[in-house]
């Protein structure tokens, strides 16, 4: 693979990461609303566990942190400094 092909490959990988980032942001809002309702005791359905909410929050926050940590790497590889 030449330099141009690698730039295109890294650009597509970055677009895929950004696509999942958009989905994670929507999930972040949804889980935030569910957590707020759960904390305020407005939740009628008590099948939502606290452990499950904590696991989802950890996944969302870790994905956001990892995406922001890898962003400079992909920007450098795509030569868009």
mmCIF file with all atom_site columns, C-alpha atoms in Angstrom:
data_model
loop_
_atom_site.group_PDB
_atom_site.id
_atom_site.type_symbol
_atom_site.label_atom_id
_atom_site.label_alt_id
_atom_site.label_comp_id
_atom_site.label_asym_id
_atom_site.label_entity_id
_atom_site.label_seq_id
_atom_site.pdbx_PDB_ins_code
_atom_site.Cartn_x
_atom_site.Cartn_y
_atom_site.Cartn_z
_atom_site.occupancy
_atom_site.B_iso_or_equiv
_atom_site.pdbx_formal_charge
_atom_site.auth_seq_id
_atom_site.auth_comp_id
_atom_site.auth_asym_id
_atom_site.auth_atom_id
_atom_site.pdbx_PDB_model_num
ATOM 1  C CA . UNK A 1 1  ? 0.000   0.000  0.000  1.00 0.00 ? 1  UNK A CA 1
ATOM 2  C CA . UNK A 1 2  ? 1.289   3.401  -0.838 1.00 0.00 ? 2  UNK A CA 1
ATOM 3  C CA . UNK A 1 3  ? 0.940   6.548  1.238  1.00 0.00 ? 3  UNK A CA 1
ATOM 4  C CA . UNK A 1 4  ? -2.320  7.642  -0.398 1.00 0.00 ? 4  UNK A CA 1
ATOM 5  C CA . UNK A 1 5  ? -3.966  4.259  0.242  1.00 0.00 ? 5  UNK A CA 1
ATOM 6  C CA . UNK A 1 6  ? -2.971  4.380  3.909  1.00 0.00 ? 6  UNK A CA 1
ATOM 7  C CA . UNK A 1 7  ? -4.425  7.872  4.249  1.00 0.00 ? 7  UNK A CA 1
ATOM 8  C CA . UNK A 1 8  ? -7.697  6.668  2.737  1.00 0.00 ? 8  UNK A CA 1
ATOM 9  C CA . UNK A 1 9  ? -7.720  3.600  5.010  1.00 0.00 ? 9  UNK A CA 1
ATOM 10 C CA . UNK A 1 10 ? -7.196  5.711  8.133  1.00 0.00 ? 10 UNK A CA 1
ATOM 11 C CA . UNK A 1 11 ? -9.853  8.164  6.962  1.00 0.00 ? 11 UNK A CA 1
ATOM 12 C CA . UNK A 1 12 ? -12.420 5.354  6.586  1.00 0.00 ? 12 UNK A CA 1
ATOM 13 C CA . UNK A 1 13 ? -11.514 3.911  9.986  1.00 0.00 ? 13 UNK A CA 1
ATOM 14 C CA . UNK A 1 14 ? -11.890 7.373  11.516 1.00 0.00 ? 14 UNK A CA 1
ATOM 15 C CA . UNK A 1 15 ? -15.290 7.817  9.854  1.00 0.00 ? 15 UNK A CA 1
ATOM 16 C CA . UNK A 1 16 ? -16.397 4.472  11.275 1.00 0.00 ? 16 UNK A CA 1
ATOM 17 C CA . UNK A 1 17 ? -15.232 5.503  14.754 1.00 0.00 ? 17 UNK A CA 1
ATOM 18 C CA . UNK A 1 18 ? -17.069 8.821  14.369 1.00 0.00 ? 18 UNK A CA 1
ATOM 19 C CA . UNK A 1 19 ? -20.238 7.012  13.262 1.00 0.00 ? 19 UNK A CA 1
ATOM 20 C CA . UNK A 1 20 ? -20.214 4.901  16.420 1.00 0.00 ? 20 UNK A CA 1
ATOM 21 C CA . UNK A 1 21 ? -19.421 8.062  18.398 1.00 0.00 ? 21 UNK A CA 1
ATOM 22 C CA . UNK A 1 22 ? -22.657 9.629  17.148 1.00 0.00 ? 22 UNK A CA 1
ATOM 23 C CA . UNK A 1 23 ? -24.571 6.522  18.204 1.00 0.00 ? 23 UNK A CA 1
ATOM 24 C CA . UNK A 1 24 ? -22.859 6.628  21.617 1.00 0.00 ? 24 UNK A CA 1
ATOM 25 C CA . UNK A 1 25 ? -23.869 10.280 22.073 1.00 0.00 ? 25 UNK A CA 1
ATOM 26 C CA . UNK A 1 26 ? -27.515 9.374  21.408 1.00 0.00 ? 26 UNK A CA 1
ATOM 27 C CA . UNK A 1 27 ? -27.188 6.464  23.846 1.00 0.00 ? 27 UNK A CA 1
ATOM 28 C CA . UNK A 1 28 ? -25.618 8.859  26.348 1.00 0.00 ? 28 UNK A CA 1
ATOM 29 C CA . UNK A 1 29 ? -28.684 11.099 26.217 1.00 0.00 ? 29 UNK A CA 1
ATOM 30 C CA . UNK A 1 30 ? -31.104 8.171  26.460 1.00 0.00 ? 30 UNK A CA 1
ATOM 31 C CA . UNK A 1 31 ? -29.320 6.553  29.403 1.00 0.00 ? 31 UNK A CA 1
ATOM 32 C CA . UNK A 1 32 ? -29.041 9.949  31.082 1.00 0.00 ? 32 UNK A CA 1
ATOM 33 C CA . UNK A 1 33 ? -32.791 10.430 30.860 1.00 0.00 ? 33 UNK A CA 1
ATOM 34 C CA . UNK A 1 34 ? -33.437 6.907  32.170 1.00 0.00 ? 34 UNK A CA 1
ATOM 35 C CA . UNK A 1 35 ? -30.977 7.432  35.038 1.00 0.00 ? 35 UNK A CA 1
ATOM 36 C CA . UNK A 1 36 ? -32.551 10.760 35.963 1.00 0.00 ? 36 UNK A CA 1
ATOM 37 C CA . UNK A 1 37 ? -36.023 9.265  36.009 1.00 0.00 ? 37 UNK A CA 1
ATOM 38 C CA . UNK A 1 38 ? -34.744 6.301  38.038 1.00 0.00 ? 38 UNK A CA 1
ATOM 39 C CA . UNK A 1 39 ? -33.060 8.568  40.604 1.00 0.00 ? 39 UNK A CA 1
ATOM 40 C CA . UNK A 1 40 ? -36.176 10.718 40.977 1.00 0.00 ? 40 UNK A CA 1
ATOM 41 C CA . UNK A 1 41 ? -38.270 7.571  41.641 1.00 0.00 ? 41 UNK A CA 1
ATOM 42 C CA . UNK A 1 42 ? -40.425 8.211  38.613 1.00 0.00 ? 42 UNK A CA 1
ATOM 43 C CA . UNK A 1 43 ? -39.587 4.842  37.083 1.00 0.00 ? 43 UNK A CA 1
ATOM 44 C CA . UNK A 1 44 ? -42.627 2.597  36.970 1.00 0.00 ? 44 UNK A CA 1
ATOM 45 C CA . UNK A 1 45 ? -40.673 -0.380 35.620 1.00 0.00 ? 45 UNK A CA 1
ATOM 46 C CA . UNK A 1 46 ? -38.250 -1.475 38.349 1.00 0.00 ? 46 UNK A CA 1
ATOM 47 C CA . UNK A 1 47 ? -36.553 -4.106 36.134 1.00 0.00 ? 47 UNK A CA 1
ATOM 48 C CA . UNK A 1 48 ? -33.725 -1.687 35.376 1.00 0.00 ? 48 UNK A CA 1
ATOM 49 C CA . UNK A 1 49 ? -30.856 -2.545 37.681 1.00 0.00 ? 49 UNK A CA 1
ATOM 50 C CA . UNK A 1 50 ? -28.322 -0.135 39.098 1.00 0.00 ? 50 UNK A CA 1
ATOM 51 C CA . UNK A 1 51 ? -25.492 -2.469 38.079 1.00 0.00 ? 51 UNK A CA 1
ATOM 52 C CA . UNK A 1 52 ? -26.699 -2.407 34.481 1.00 0.00 ? 52 UNK A CA 1
ATOM 53 C CA . UNK A 1 53 ? -26.862 1.383  34.440 1.00 0.00 ? 53 UNK A CA 1
ATOM 54 C CA . UNK A 1 54 ? -23.362 1.609  35.902 1.00 0.00 ? 54 UNK A CA 1
ATOM 55 C CA . UNK A 1 55 ? -21.991 -0.798 33.255 1.00 0.00 ? 55 UNK A CA 1
ATOM 56 C CA . UNK A 1 56 ? -23.598 1.190  30.448 1.00 0.00 ? 56 UNK A CA 1
ATOM 57 C CA . UNK A 1 57 ? -22.236 4.468  31.855 1.00 0.00 ? 57 UNK A CA 1
ATOM 58 C CA . UNK A 1 58 ? -18.741 2.953  32.110 1.00 0.00 ? 58 UNK A CA 1
ATOM 59 C CA . UNK A 1 59 ? -18.932 1.725  28.507 1.00 0.00 ? 59 UNK A CA 1
ATOM 60 C CA . UNK A 1 60 ? -20.137 5.082  27.193 1.00 0.00 ? 60 UNK A CA 1
ATOM 61 C CA . UNK A 1 61 ? -17.562 7.128  29.093 1.00 0.00 ? 61 UNK A CA 1
ATOM 62 C CA . UNK A 1 62 ? -14.688 4.785  28.187 1.00 0.00 ? 62 UNK A CA 1
ATOM 63 C CA . UNK A 1 63 ? -15.615 4.893  24.475 1.00 0.00 ? 63 UNK A CA 1
ATOM 64 C CA . UNK A 1 64 ? -15.725 8.688  24.519 1.00 0.00 ? 64 UNK A CA 1
ATOM 65 C CA . UNK A 1 65 ? -12.362 8.888  26.291 1.00 0.00 ? 65 UNK A CA 1
ATOM 66 C CA . UNK A 1 66 ? -10.720 6.369  23.946 1.00 0.00 ? 66 UNK A CA 1
ATOM 67 C CA . UNK A 1 67 ? -12.078 8.153  20.891 1.00 0.00 ? 67 UNK A CA 1
ATOM 68 C CA . UNK A 1 68 ? -10.732 11.486 22.088 1.00 0.00 ? 68 UNK A CA 1
ATOM 69 C CA . UNK A 1 69 ? -7.349  9.951  22.905 1.00 0.00 ? 69 UNK A CA 1
ATOM 70 C CA . UNK A 1 70 ? -6.999  8.363  19.447 1.00 0.00 ? 70 UNK A CA 1
ATOM 71 C CA . UNK A 1 71 ? -8.144  11.441 17.531 1.00 0.00 ? 71 UNK A CA 1
ATOM 72 C CA . UNK A 1 72 ? -4.654  13.042 17.214 1.00 0.00 ? 72 UNK A CA 1
ATOM 73 C CA . UNK A 1 73 ? -3.254  9.744  15.927 1.00 0.00 ? 73 UNK A CA 1
ATOM 74 C CA . UNK A 1 74 ? -5.810  9.522  13.135 1.00 0.00 ? 74 UNK A CA 1
ATOM 75 C CA . UNK A 1 75 ? -5.495  13.198 12.251 1.00 0.00 ? 75 UNK A CA 1
ATOM 76 C CA . UNK A 1 76 ? -1.726  12.732 11.889 1.00 0.00 ? 76 UNK A CA 1
ATOM 77 C CA . UNK A 1 77 ? -2.139  9.581  9.788  1.00 0.00 ? 77 UNK A CA 1
ATOM 78 C CA . UNK A 1 78 ? -4.587  11.347 7.473  1.00 0.00 ? 78 UNK A CA 1
ATOM 79 C CA . UNK A 1 79 ? -2.164  14.291 7.077  1.00 0.00 ? 79 UNK A CA 1
ATOM 80 C CA . UNK A 1 80 ? -4.778  16.844 8.044  1.00 0.00 ? 80 UNK A CA 1
ATOM 81 C CA . UNK A 1 81 ? -2.715  18.694 10.625 1.00 0.00 ? 81 UNK A CA 1
#
